[in-house]
XYZ file of N, CA and C in Angstrom:
537
model
N 94.434 -25.438 40.594
C 93.123 -25.610 41.173
C 92.125 -25.790 40.058
N 90.975 -26.367 40.380
C 89.925 -26.603 39.396
C 88.831 -25.581 39.648
N 88.456 -24.904 38.607
C 87.421 -23.890 38.729
C 86.289 -24.283 37.795
N 85.069 -24.239 38.308
C 83.918 -24.554 37.456
C 83.363 -23.261 36.885
N 83.108 -23.281 35.615
C 82.474 -22.136 34.960
C 81.248 -22.648 34.223
N 80.474 -21.738 33.657
C 79.282 -22.168 32.927
C 79.662 -22.938 31.677
N 80.789 -22.663 31.135
C 81.198 -23.337 29.907
C 81.898 -24.667 30.195
N 82.273 -24.921 31.442
C 82.943 -26.179 31.763
C 83.914 -25.986 32.896
N 84.888 -26.836 32.975
C 85.884 -26.789 34.042
C 87.183 -26.228 33.499
N 87.834 -25.485 34.372
C 89.152 -24.960 34.032
C 90.108 -25.488 35.082
N 91.203 -26.113 34.681
C 92.190 -26.624 35.616
C 93.485 -25.892 35.356
N 94.092 -25.438 36.457
C 95.340 -24.727 36.279
C 96.206 -24.841 37.510
N 97.507 -24.715 37.313
C 98.465 -24.721 38.411
C 99.292 -23.458 38.256
N 99.293 -22.612 39.293
C 100.009 -21.338 39.285
C 99.640 -20.490 38.057
N 98.374 -20.477 37.745
C 97.877 -19.620 36.674
C 98.029 -20.205 35.284
N 98.648 -21.338 35.115
C 98.770 -21.912 33.773
C 97.828 -23.096 33.648
N 97.395 -23.355 32.437
C 96.469 -24.452 32.190
C 97.142 -25.791 32.492
N 96.328 -26.745 33.070
C 96.831 -28.095 33.352
C 95.647 -29.047 33.256
N 95.922 -30.274 32.910
C 94.808 -31.227 32.847
C 94.457 -31.702 34.269
N 93.323 -32.365 34.413
C 92.820 -32.789 35.740
C 93.770 -33.784 36.419
N 94.358 -34.653 35.634
C 95.271 -35.639 36.220
C 96.487 -34.974 36.848
N 96.992 -33.940 36.195
C 98.166 -33.239 36.717
C 97.823 -32.540 38.025
N 96.635 -31.956 38.096
C 96.201 -31.290 39.332
C 96.023 -32.325 40.444
N 95.398 -33.480 40.139
C 95.208 -34.556 41.129
C 96.549 -35.064 41.627
N 97.497 -35.233 40.702
C 98.830 -35.706 41.091
C 99.517 -34.708 42.023
N 99.316 -33.421 41.784
C 99.899 -32.397 42.644
C 99.364 -32.539 44.068
N 98.052 -32.686 44.198
C 97.470 -32.812 45.545
C 97.892 -34.127 46.216
N 97.945 -35.215 45.459
C 98.357 -36.506 46.026
C 99.822 -36.468 46.463
N 100.655 -35.701 45.764
C 102.073 -35.635 46.114
C 102.271 -35.033 47.491
N 101.334 -34.201 47.942
C 101.412 -33.645 49.294
C 100.437 -34.358 50.228
N 99.974 -35.543 49.782
C 99.108 -36.438 50.544
C 97.786 -35.797 50.929
N 97.160 -35.118 49.992
C 95.818 -34.560 50.186
C 94.854 -35.350 49.312
N 93.736 -35.723 49.880
C 92.744 -36.519 49.165
C 91.683 -35.583 48.603
N 91.708 -35.360 47.313
C 90.761 -34.410 46.722
C 89.376 -35.016 46.593
N 89.248 -36.310 46.776
C 87.932 -36.947 46.698
C 87.173 -36.837 48.009
N 87.805 -36.347 49.053
C 87.156 -36.183 50.339
C 86.174 -35.011 50.255
N 84.932 -35.191 50.750
C 83.950 -34.099 50.649
C 84.320 -32.866 51.470
N 85.199 -33.007 52.451
C 85.591 -31.874 53.287
C 86.933 -31.290 52.870
N 87.427 -31.682 51.690
C 88.710 -31.175 51.214
C 88.647 -29.668 51.012
N 87.570 -29.246 50.431
C 87.342 -27.811 50.232
C 86.051 -27.441 50.923
N 86.062 -26.343 51.574
C 84.831 -25.856 52.194
C 84.321 -24.719 51.328
N 83.164 -24.922 50.760
C 82.595 -23.913 49.877
C 82.215 -22.675 50.700
N 82.095 -21.567 50.013
C 81.879 -20.291 50.668
C 80.587 -20.273 51.481
N 79.535 -20.898 51.048
C 78.266 -20.877 51.773
C 78.267 -21.785 52.994
N 79.227 -22.653 53.093
C 79.240 -23.630 54.199
C 80.158 -23.199 55.336
N 80.869 -22.103 55.176
C 81.809 -21.666 56.212
C 81.077 -21.359 57.505
N 79.928 -20.706 57.430
C 79.177 -20.387 58.658
C 78.707 -21.668 59.326
N 78.340 -22.659 58.540
C 77.919 -23.942 59.111
C 79.093 -24.573 59.868
N 80.287 -24.527 59.289
C 81.473 -25.094 59.936
C 81.798 -24.319 61.206
N 81.642 -22.982 61.164
C 81.940 -22.176 62.349
C 80.969 -22.454 63.485
N 79.763 -22.850 63.171
C 78.741 -23.125 64.195
C 78.789 -24.574 64.696
N 79.693 -25.391 64.169
C 79.782 -26.794 64.590
C 80.316 -26.889 66.011
N 79.918 -27.991 66.667
C 80.427 -28.289 68.014
C 81.860 -28.793 67.871
N 82.634 -28.704 68.947
C 84.039 -29.120 68.864
C 84.204 -30.586 68.393
N 83.332 -31.462 68.824
C 83.432 -32.866 68.411
C 83.183 -33.021 66.917
N 82.227 -32.246 66.393
C 81.926 -32.296 64.962
C 83.091 -31.745 64.142
N 83.710 -30.665 64.646
C 84.879 -30.092 63.952
C 86.020 -31.096 63.948
N 86.249 -31.750 65.100
C 87.301 -32.760 65.191
C 87.028 -33.888 64.206
N 85.789 -34.312 64.129
C 85.417 -35.384 63.206
C 85.674 -34.974 61.765
N 85.301 -33.720 61.404
C 85.506 -33.223 60.052
C 87.005 -33.134 59.730
N 87.805 -32.660 60.678
C 89.248 -32.546 60.454
C 89.874 -33.932 60.299
N 89.424 -34.876 61.139
C 89.941 -36.242 61.030
C 89.606 -36.844 59.668
N 88.396 -36.583 59.189
C 88.002 -37.121 57.893
C 88.793 -36.466 56.767
N 88.991 -35.146 56.873
C 89.747 -34.435 55.840
C 91.213 -34.865 55.845
N 91.751 -35.109 57.030
C 93.155 -35.515 57.132
C 93.331 -36.997 56.795
N 92.231 -37.714 56.756
C 92.315 -39.132 56.424
C 92.562 -40.017 57.631
N 92.488 -39.446 58.832
C 92.723 -40.260 60.023
C 91.483 -41.046 60.432
N 90.307 -40.669 59.926
C 89.100 -41.430 60.274
C 89.184 -42.845 59.719
N 89.887 -42.989 58.600
C 90.105 -44.322 58.045
C 90.861 -45.180 59.054
N 91.861 -44.570 59.688
C 92.635 -45.309 60.679
C 91.822 -45.577 61.934
N 90.900 -44.683 62.243
C 90.025 -44.897 63.403
C 89.168 -46.139 63.182
N 88.638 -46.305 61.978
C 87.828 -47.499 61.709
C 88.703 -48.748 61.755
N 89.943 -48.633 61.258
C 90.854 -49.767 61.360
C 91.191 -50.061 62.814
N 91.328 -48.983 63.608
C 91.604 -49.146 65.034
C 90.444 -49.868 65.699
N 89.213 -49.460 65.391
C 88.034 -50.107 65.967
C 87.970 -51.581 65.558
N 88.287 -51.832 64.298
C 88.301 -53.208 63.809
C 89.355 -54.031 64.551
N 90.523 -53.437 64.747
C 91.596 -54.129 65.469
C 91.203 -54.365 66.919
N 90.538 -53.378 67.541
C 90.091 -53.550 68.922
C 89.059 -54.671 69.031
N 88.166 -54.757 68.038
C 87.186 -55.849 68.039
C 87.894 -57.194 67.891
N 88.880 -57.229 67.021
C 89.634 -58.463 66.833
C 90.357 -58.846 68.120
N 90.955 -57.854 68.779
C 91.640 -58.111 70.051
C 90.660 -58.636 71.084
N 89.471 -58.021 71.124
C 88.461 -58.467 72.079
C 88.055 -59.919 71.803
N 87.867 -60.244 70.511
C 87.527 -61.625 70.157
C 88.639 -62.582 70.576
N 89.894 -62.162 70.332
C 91.023 -63.013 70.695
C 91.127 -63.166 72.210
N 90.852 -62.066 72.947
C 90.860 -62.143 74.403
C 89.784 -63.103 74.903
N 88.599 -63.037 74.293
C 87.525 -63.959 74.667
C 87.930 -65.394 74.390
N 88.554 -65.610 73.241
C 89.008 -66.959 72.883
C 90.072 -67.426 73.861
N 90.982 -66.519 74.227
C 92.028 -66.846 75.192
C 91.415 -67.197 76.546
N 90.396 -66.434 76.955
C 89.703 -66.711 78.210
C 89.052 -68.093 78.153
N 88.421 -68.406 77.017
C 87.797 -69.727 76.860
C 88.839 -70.836 76.937
N 89.981 -70.611 76.292
C 91.048 -71.620 76.307
C 91.573 -71.812 77.728
N 91.778 -70.698 78.442
C 92.250 -70.800 79.826
C 91.234 -71.510 80.702
N 89.953 -71.256 80.456
C 88.888 -71.917 81.220
C 88.919 -73.422 80.961
N 89.084 -73.794 79.687
C 89.160 -75.220 79.346
C 90.389 -75.844 80.007
N 91.508 -75.108 79.975
C 92.720 -75.603 80.633
C 92.476 -75.846 82.114
N 91.867 -74.851 82.784
C 91.657 -74.953 84.218
C 90.638 -76.021 84.585
N 89.578 -76.157 83.789
C 88.488 -77.066 84.154
C 88.715 -78.490 83.679
N 89.375 -78.668 82.542
C 89.478 -80.003 81.968
C 90.905 -80.532 81.905
N 91.783 -79.771 81.328
C 93.120 -80.298 81.074
C 93.990 -80.349 82.327
N 93.967 -79.305 83.147
C 94.807 -79.305 84.342
C 94.439 -80.432 85.307
N 93.127 -80.665 85.592
C 92.808 -81.808 86.458
C 93.252 -83.144 85.847
N 93.071 -83.289 84.545
C 93.508 -84.514 83.884
C 95.028 -84.644 83.975
N 95.726 -83.526 83.771
C 97.183 -83.530 83.868
C 97.631 -83.905 85.281
N 96.974 -83.345 86.286
C 97.312 -83.673 87.675
C 97.063 -85.157 87.951
N 95.946 -85.668 87.436
C 95.619 -87.085 87.613
C 96.702 -87.948 86.963
N 97.110 -87.569 85.746
C 98.143 -88.325 85.045
C 99.489 -88.251 85.779
N 99.787 -87.087 86.338
C 101.029 -86.958 87.109
C 100.995 -87.869 88.329
N 99.829 -87.916 89.002
C 99.691 -88.782 90.174
C 99.816 -90.251 89.765
N 99.190 -90.617 88.655
C 99.292 -91.995 88.163
C 100.736 -92.327 87.795
N 101.422 -91.383 87.189
C 102.824 -91.602 86.827
C 103.666 -91.818 88.077
N 103.418 -90.986 89.102
C 104.166 -91.136 90.356
C 103.878 -92.510 90.975
N 102.617 -92.930 90.930
C 102.256 -94.245 91.457
C 102.947 -95.350 90.664
N 102.960 -95.203 89.362
C 103.600 -96.210 88.509
C 105.101 -96.287 88.783
N 105.736 -95.109 88.920
C 107.164 -95.103 89.226
C 107.443 -95.747 90.587
N 106.568 -95.494 91.564
C 106.703 -96.115 92.879
C 106.529 -97.629 92.763
N 105.562 -98.047 91.947
C 105.325 -99.476 91.702
C 106.564 -100.121 91.087
N 107.152 -99.456 90.078
C 108.358 -99.995 89.457
C 109.506 -100.096 90.460
N 109.624 -99.100 91.316
C 110.680 -99.107 92.335
C 110.484 -100.287 93.279
N 109.253 -100.501 93.706
C 108.954 -101.615 94.616
C 109.201 -102.947 93.909
N 108.814 -103.032 92.621
C 109.057 -104.261 91.854
C 110.555 -104.558 91.781
N 111.367 -103.538 91.535
C 112.819 -103.735 91.489
C 113.343 -104.198 92.855
N 112.805 -103.611 93.938
C 113.219 -104.025 95.273
C 112.826 -105.475 95.530
N 111.620 -105.849 95.093
C 111.166 -107.237 95.269
C 112.079 -108.185 94.510
N 112.426 -107.834 93.266
C 113.318 -108.676 92.477
C 114.684 -108.815 93.151
N 115.203 -107.703 93.657
C 116.500 -107.735 94.335
C 116.428 -108.604 95.583
N 115.372 -108.411 96.386
C 115.232 -109.198 97.612
C 115.005 -110.676 97.293
N 114.249 -110.966 96.237
C 114.025 -112.357 95.838
C 115.346 -113.010 95.461
N 116.173 -112.294 94.708
C 117.488 -112.825 94.346
C 118.344 -113.067 95.589
N 118.274 -112.120 96.542
C 119.029 -112.297 97.781
C 118.549 -113.525 98.545
N 117.233 -113.724 98.605
C 116.683 -114.880 99.311
C 117.125 -116.170 98.631
N 117.037 -116.203 97.295
C 117.465 -117.399 96.550
C 118.948 -117.651 96.789
N 119.756 -116.598 96.747
C 121.197 -116.755 96.975
C 121.455 -117.261 98.401
N 120.714 -116.710 99.380
C 120.869 -117.152 100.763
C 120.490 -118.629 100.897
N 119.358 -119.006 100.310
C 118.919 -120.406 100.389
C 119.934 -121.324 99.723
N 120.481 -120.884 98.588
C 121.481 -121.692 97.894
C 122.724 -121.863 98.764
N 123.183 -120.744 99.337
C 124.371 -120.786 100.194
C 124.108 -121.678 101.400
N 122.941 -121.526 101.966
C 122.556 -122.334 103.143
C 122.491 -123.807 102.756
N 121.926 -124.091 101.580
C 121.836 -125.475 101.124
C 123.224 -126.057 100.892
N 124.141 -125.266 100.320
C 125.512 -125.742 100.136
C 126.163 -126.035 101.480
N 125.927 -125.161 102.445
C 126.492 -125.349 103.786
C 125.924 -126.623 104.408
N 124.623 -126.798 104.296
C 123.985 -128.005 104.831
C 124.527 -129.233 104.104
N 124.708 -129.106 102.785
C 125.237 -130.220 101.996
C 126.652 -130.571 102.457
N 127.479 -129.545 102.687
C 128.841 -129.801 103.152
C 128.819 -130.454 104.533
N 127.956 -129.933 105.416
C 127.839 -130.528 106.754
C 127.339 -131.959 106.646
N 126.357 -132.165 105.747
C 125.815 -133.511 105.585
C 126.887 -134.445 105.027
N 127.686 -133.947 104.093
C 128.771 -134.773 103.539
C 129.750 -135.142 104.645
N 130.030 -134.171 105.481
C 130.925 -134.442 106.624
C 130.278 -135.429 107.572
N 128.978 -135.290 107.823
C 128.259 -136.217 108.700
C 128.231 -137.614 108.087
N 128.050 -137.686 106.761
C 128.027 -138.992 106.085
C 129.370 -139.681 106.241
N 130.441 -138.916 106.032
C 131.786 -139.501 106.191
C 131.960 -139.974 107.632
N 131.538 -139.159 108.583
C 131.652 -139.511 109.997
C 130.836 -140.758 110.295
N 129.599 -140.797 109.773
C 128.748 -141.961 110.013
C 129.313 -143.208 109.331
N 129.873 -143.035 108.157
C 130.487 -144.190 107.477
C 131.657 -144.714 108.300
N 132.416 -143.762 108.845
C 133.522 -144.187 109.716
C 132.989 -144.933 110.934
N 131.927 -144.435 111.518
C 131.326 -145.090 112.685
C 130.789 -146.477 112.301
N 130.175 -146.538 111.098
C 129.643 -147.832 110.642
C 130.795 -148.820 110.460
N 131.881 -148.364 109.904
C 133.037 -149.228 109.715
C 133.556 -149.704 111.064
N 133.590 -148.766 112.017
C 134.067 -149.135 113.357
C 133.115 -150.136 113.986
N 131.819 -149.893 113.805
C 130.839 -150.825 114.384
C 130.977 -152.176 113.669
N 131.148 -152.167 112.353
C 131.311 -153.413 111.599
C 132.561 -154.171 112.098
N 133.602 -153.389 112.328
C 134.834 -154.008 112.814
C 134.564 -154.638 114.183
N 133.868 -153.911 115.020
C 133.582 -154.440 116.352
C 132.652 -155.630 116.252
N 131.668 -155.549 115.358
C 130.744 -156.686 115.193
C 131.552 -157.903 114.713
N 132.448 -157.692 113.797
C 133.276 -158.802 113.310
C 134.120 -159.378 114.456
N 134.651 -158.503 115.271
C 135.447 -158.956 116.415
C 134.565 -159.771 117.348
N 133.389 -159.254 117.591
C 132.491 -159.947 118.521
C 132.075 -161.280 117.926
N 131.836 -161.303 116.645
C 131.432 -162.566 116.017
C 132.584 -163.568 116.089
N 133.757 -163.074 115.866
C 134.910 -163.964 115.942
C 135.087 -164.443 117.369
N 134.919 -163.488 118.258
C 135.076 -163.908 119.652
C 133.944 -164.842 120.026
N 132.740 -164.642 119.515
C 131.622 -165.526 119.796
C 131.880 -166.862 119.108
N 132.428 -166.881 117.946
C 132.734 -168.139 117.260
C 133.826 -168.889 118.014
N 134.741 -168.170 118.501
C 135.824 -168.806 119.280
C 135.239 -169.352 120.581
N 134.411 -168.595 121.188
C 133.805 -169.015 122.446
C 132.897 -170.206 122.177
N 132.208 -170.192 121.124
C 131.315 -171.309 120.849
C 132.126 -172.541 120.452
N 133.268 -172.344 119.871
C 134.097 -173.487 119.556
C 134.704 -174.027 120.860
N 134.915 -173.252 121.774
C 135.459 -173.687 123.039
C 134.386 -174.335 123.906
N 133.221 -173.936 123.783
C 132.173 -174.517 124.600
C 131.622 -175.722 123.834
N 131.682 -176.880 124.476
C 131.177 -178.058 123.804
C 129.662 -178.089 123.896
N 129.155 -178.538 122.997
C 127.712 -178.647 122.978
C 127.284 -179.979 123.338
């Protein structure tokens, strides 16, 4: 312990002389802060401490034990948490007011676009079917027309044959009839 005398300071541990650093190291080894004003209660201040209110005594004990330092850190952390909560609330508000409606609008536009693409694919498929049908129909008409042409050519040949017969018969008849 350190004792003040008129001639100076005396530092000792268990009755033997020790320097101030050795005494400080002893107290720090048991985690006592000798720089705290409430580390030692002087003899004249004991009555003042006894007359303190319970909250004041608790505060003094917390300061002596070093827990008041943690209380200030706790308050600082709580303020930081509050700031972060406010920021989170602001972010959620922005999400709800601006981003979510925009996201919903984009989702609706995407659904419309996908529906448009689906309809476009259906139109392309149906257009191909129509072209294929028209082609098939045209081939069928062409085949029928080819058959009709052959039939008509046959009829023309038959008519030509008959016309030739009639002309021959008319020539024969005219040769028989004297003029």
